[in-house]
Short mmCIF file of C-alpha atoms in Angstrom, two decimals:
data_model
loop_
_atom_site.label_atom_id
_atom_site.label_comp_id
_atom_site.label_asym_id
_atom_site.label_seq_id
_atom_site.Cartn_x
_atom_site.Cartn_y
_atom_site.Cartn_z
CA MET A 1366 15.58 -34.12 14.84
CA SER A 1367 19.35 -33.72 15.59
CA SER A 1368 20.86 -30.61 16.48
CA ARG A 1369 22.72 -30.43 13.24
CA SER A 1370 19.52 -30.63 11.23
CA LYS A 1371 17.80 -27.99 13.55
CA THR A 1372 20.73 -26.00 12.72
CA ILE A 1373 20.52 -26.39 8.83
CA VAL A 1374 16.80 -25.69 9.17
CA GLN A 1375 17.26 -22.49 11.03
CA GLN A 1376 19.98 -21.48 8.47
CA ASN A 1377 17.58 -22.11 5.71
CA LEU A 1378 14.71 -20.18 7.37
CA ASP A 1379 17.19 -17.36 7.96
CA SER A 1380 18.26 -17.53 4.36
CA LEU A 1381 14.58 -17.39 3.15
CA MET A 1382 13.60 -14.52 5.38
CA ASP A 1383 16.72 -12.55 4.02
CA ILE A 1384 15.68 -13.30 0.57
CA LEU A 1385 12.11 -12.30 1.34
CA SER A 1386 13.27 -9.04 2.92
CA ASN A 1387 15.44 -8.25 -0.11
CA VAL A 1388 12.44 -8.95 -2.42
CA VAL A 1389 9.78 -6.86 -0.42
CA ALA A 1390 12.43 -3.99 -0.50
CA VAL A 1391 13.16 -4.28 -4.19
CA MET A 1392 9.36 -4.13 -4.44
CA ILE A 1393 8.89 -1.02 -2.50
CA LEU A 1394 11.74 0.61 -4.29
CA ILE A 1395 10.11 -0.18 -7.61
CA ALA A 1396 6.77 1.04 -6.42
CA VAL A 1397 8.26 4.38 -5.29
CA VAL A 1398 10.20 4.60 -8.64
CA ILE A 1399 6.74 4.20 -10.46
CA VAL A 1400 4.94 6.64 -8.26
CA LEU A 1401 7.42 9.28 -8.68
CA ASN A 1402 7.48 8.64 -12.32
CA MET A 1403 3.72 8.79 -12.58
CA ARG A 1404 3.97 12.13 -10.69
CA THR A 1405 6.80 13.57 -13.02
CA SER A 1406 4.51 12.71 -16.16
CA GLU A 1407 1.54 14.20 -14.55
CA LEU A 1408 3.46 17.45 -13.79
CA ALA A 1409 4.88 17.44 -17.33
CA LEU A 1410 1.85 16.61 -19.35
CA ALA A 1411 -1.20 17.36 -17.49
CA THR A 1412 -3.20 20.68 -18.47
CA PRO A 1413 -4.72 21.87 -15.13
CA ILE A 1414 -8.35 22.97 -15.69
CA GLN A 1415 -9.19 25.56 -13.25
CA SER A 1416 -13.00 25.24 -13.84
CA ALA A 1417 -14.88 23.34 -16.56
CA ALA A 1418 -15.74 25.01 -19.95
CA PRO A 1419 -19.39 25.48 -20.61
CA PRO A 1420 -20.72 23.36 -23.27
CA HIS A 1421 -19.91 24.51 -26.85
CA ALA A 1422 -18.03 27.44 -25.52
CA GLN A 1423 -15.78 29.41 -27.74
CA ARG A 1424 -12.03 29.13 -26.64
CA LEU A 1425 -9.76 31.77 -26.79
CA VAL A 1426 -6.11 31.37 -26.89
CA PHE A 1427 -3.30 33.30 -25.32
CA LEU A 1428 0.47 32.82 -25.47
CA CYS A 1429 2.36 34.24 -22.40
CA LYS A 1430 5.99 34.88 -23.53
CA GLY A 1431 8.60 37.58 -22.36
CA ASP A 1432 6.62 39.27 -19.79
CA GLN A 1433 4.04 39.79 -22.57
CA ILE A 1434 0.70 38.31 -23.43
CA PHE A 1435 -0.28 37.70 -27.11
CA GLN A 1436 -3.65 36.57 -28.38
CA VAL A 1437 -3.86 33.82 -31.00
CA ASN A 1438 -6.96 35.07 -33.07
CA THR A 1439 -7.78 31.57 -34.26
CA ALA A 1440 -11.19 32.84 -35.23
CA GLU A 1441 -10.12 35.61 -37.60
CA ILE A 1442 -7.22 33.30 -38.95
CA ASP A 1443 -9.48 30.37 -39.56
CA ALA A 1444 -11.66 32.78 -41.60
CA GLN A 1445 -8.73 33.84 -43.62
CA ILE A 1446 -7.75 29.89 -44.29
CA MET A 1447 -11.41 29.32 -45.44
CA ARG A 1448 -11.30 32.19 -47.85
CA LEU A 1449 -8.12 30.68 -49.19
CA GLN A 1450 -9.71 27.22 -49.70
CA ASP A 1451 -12.84 28.90 -51.29
CA LYS A 1452 -10.61 30.66 -53.76
CA PHE A 1453 -8.82 27.31 -54.61
CA ARG A 1454 -12.35 25.57 -54.96
CA GLN A 1455 -13.43 28.26 -57.34
CA ARG A 1456 -10.30 27.85 -59.37
CA THR A 1457 -10.16 23.97 -59.32
CA GLY A 1458 -13.62 22.99 -58.58
CA GLY A 1459 -12.71 21.14 -55.25
CA LEU A 1460 -10.91 21.75 -51.90
CA PRO A 1461 -7.33 21.28 -51.50
CA SER A 1462 -5.80 18.28 -50.00
CA THR A 1463 -3.58 18.44 -47.14
CA ARG A 1464 -0.60 18.66 -49.03
CA GLU A 1465 -2.10 21.50 -51.28
CA LEU A 1466 -3.20 23.41 -48.27
CA ARG A 1467 0.24 23.25 -46.91
CA TYR A 1468 1.64 24.56 -50.09
CA LEU A 1469 -1.02 27.48 -49.98
CA LEU A 1470 -0.20 28.61 -46.56
CA ASP A 1471 3.47 28.60 -47.34
CA GLY A 1472 3.11 30.58 -50.44
CA ASN A 1473 0.67 33.10 -48.98
CA ASP A 1474 1.26 35.30 -45.66
CA VAL A 1475 -2.14 34.09 -43.79
CA GLY A 1476 -2.54 35.63 -40.42
CA ASP A 1477 -2.82 38.72 -38.65
CA GLU A 1478 -0.24 41.36 -37.23
CA THR A 1479 0.49 39.21 -34.36
CA PHE A 1480 0.86 35.46 -35.72
CA ARG A 1481 1.45 33.74 -39.17
CA VAL A 1482 -0.21 30.49 -39.92
CA GLN A 1483 1.35 27.40 -41.73
CA LEU A 1484 0.69 23.90 -41.87
CA ARG A 1485 2.79 21.00 -40.69
CA THR A 1486 2.14 17.26 -41.31
CA GLU A 1487 5.06 15.52 -40.06
CA ARG A 1488 3.27 14.53 -36.73
CA GLY A 1489 -0.42 14.53 -37.84
CA LEU A 1490 -2.06 17.67 -39.11
CA GLN A 1491 -0.93 20.72 -37.17
CA PHE A 1492 -1.52 24.47 -37.75
CA VAL A 1493 1.50 26.12 -36.69
CA TYR A 1494 1.04 29.85 -35.35
CA THR A 1495 4.37 31.68 -35.54
CA LEU A 1496 4.81 34.92 -33.55
CA ARG A 1497 5.81 37.80 -35.91
CA SER A 1498 8.99 39.57 -34.74
CA SER A 1499 6.99 42.74 -34.59
CA ALA A 1500 3.94 41.39 -32.71
CA PRO A 1501 2.10 43.83 -30.65
CA GLY A 1502 2.00 42.07 -27.19
CA GLU A 1503 0.72 43.62 -24.03
CA SER A 1504 3.12 43.90 -21.01
CA THR A 1505 2.27 42.33 -17.74
CA ALA A 1506 2.19 45.84 -16.11
CA THR A 1507 -0.21 47.15 -18.48
CA MET A 1508 -2.51 44.27 -18.22
CA MET A 1509 -2.72 44.48 -14.36
CA THR A 1510 -2.85 48.34 -13.81
CA GLY A 1511 -3.61 50.25 -16.92
CA GLU A 1512 -7.31 51.08 -18.03
CA THR A 1513 -5.69 50.92 -21.54
CA SER A 1514 -5.22 47.14 -21.32
CA GLN A 1515 -6.72 45.20 -24.16
CA PHE A 1516 -6.50 42.08 -22.46
CA ARG A 1517 -8.61 43.48 -19.32
CA HIS A 1518 -10.99 45.13 -21.83
CA LEU A 1519 -11.48 41.94 -23.64
CA LEU A 1520 -12.11 39.75 -20.56
CA ASP A 1521 -14.77 42.43 -19.57
CA GLN A 1522 -16.53 41.69 -22.71
CA LEU A 1523 -16.62 37.78 -22.22
CA ASP A 1524 -19.52 35.85 -21.40
CA ALA A 1525 -18.85 33.20 -18.64
CA GLU A 1526 -21.55 30.98 -20.23
CA ARG A 1527 -20.17 31.24 -23.70
CA HIS A 1528 -16.38 31.48 -23.57
CA TRP A 1529 -13.45 29.89 -21.93
CA VAL A 1530 -9.69 30.90 -22.04
CA TYR A 1531 -6.81 28.76 -22.83
CA LEU A 1532 -3.18 29.90 -21.56
CA ALA A 1533 0.08 28.87 -23.16
CA ALA A 1534 2.76 29.68 -20.74
CA GLN A 1535 6.47 29.74 -21.58
CA PRO A 1536 9.10 30.09 -19.08
CA SER A 1537 9.79 33.84 -19.84
CA GLY A 1538 5.94 34.36 -19.53
CA TRP A 1539 5.46 32.46 -16.42
CA GLU A 1540 4.41 35.72 -14.31
CA THR A 1541 2.38 37.10 -17.10
CA MET A 1542 0.25 33.64 -17.01
CA LEU A 1543 -0.11 34.05 -13.17
CA ALA A 1544 -1.52 37.50 -13.53
CA ALA A 1545 -3.80 36.59 -16.31
CA LYS A 1546 -4.85 33.55 -14.49
CA GLU A 1547 -5.96 35.67 -11.45
CA MET A 1548 -7.77 38.05 -13.43
CA LEU A 1549 -9.75 35.20 -15.12
CA GLN A 1550 -10.45 33.60 -11.76
CA THR A 1551 -11.86 36.95 -10.20
CA ARG A 1552 -14.40 36.89 -13.40
CA LYS A 1553 -15.27 33.27 -12.75
CA ILE A 1554 -14.24 32.66 -16.47
CA ALA A 1555 -13.53 28.95 -17.32
CA MET A 1556 -9.92 28.41 -18.13
CA GLY A 1557 -7.07 25.93 -18.52
CA TRP A 1558 -3.16 26.40 -18.82
CA ASP A 1559 0.06 24.63 -19.54
CA ALA A 1560 3.76 25.42 -19.36
CA PHE A 1561 5.65 25.05 -22.58
CA PRO A 1562 9.48 25.18 -24.00
CA GLU A 1563 10.62 28.52 -25.03
CA SER A 1564 9.78 29.12 -28.50
CA ASN A 1565 7.83 31.53 -31.16
CA GLN A 1566 5.05 28.96 -32.16
CA VAL A 1567 1.77 27.73 -30.92
CA LEU A 1568 0.75 24.49 -32.43
CA MET A 1569 -3.06 23.39 -32.86
CA GLY A 1570 -4.30 20.40 -34.57
CA ASP A 1571 -5.15 16.53 -34.32
CA TYR A 1572 -3.93 16.34 -30.95
CA GLY A 1573 -5.25 19.61 -29.58
CA THR A 1574 -3.16 22.73 -28.48
CA VAL A 1575 0.65 22.25 -27.85
CA GLY A 1576 3.48 24.57 -27.27
CA ASP A 1577 6.47 23.13 -29.06
CA ASP A 1578 6.13 19.45 -28.11
CA LYS A 1579 3.29 19.20 -25.63
CA VAL A 1580 -0.52 18.35 -26.03
CA ASP A 1581 -3.63 19.98 -24.36
CA SER A 1582 -6.88 17.87 -24.06
CA ALA A 1583 -9.04 20.41 -25.90
CA SER A 1584 -8.98 19.81 -29.50
CA ARG A 1585 -8.97 22.71 -32.07
#
């Protein structure tokens, strides 16, 4: 082989190696981006479960917002919804459709002193629990130090085999969520939590528990 041919072959090999090096570098960069995106999605969407909930355990939901904690008393509010449906059935002979139930909840103030419930159907079936302006929340200081803490008293009554707690934390209630989480861990009560955008609503429905846009794996 002539020296000219050897030079051409060497140049081709060098070019090929440069191309392969560039391809490998691009593939590594893509892999890094994918991993970072996966981690970002994981941080944004995952619901950290501190301990597994016992089978058939009753879930208690709390909203942590503005240095206060508010209980979403789903059992009591669900009972009110059932009574509203029973009245509709007595009057019409059948249960209300989804649209009719939405009208019923819009036209009646159903809820307790902390939340009012309504129905949203734009993105599946979602019950909207709106925090009332006069809602009686409990401050973090009371929850942590006072014997008058209703949250502490409620936790003392829970059975770790029959209950688990879900904390919906908004930015203004982050420290409150951390304090509540520590109290639950001390009592070995199963729990889950997630962080949500600031709002006055907690949504529950087809996709579980969500703050404003996010989803929890536990269905209502």
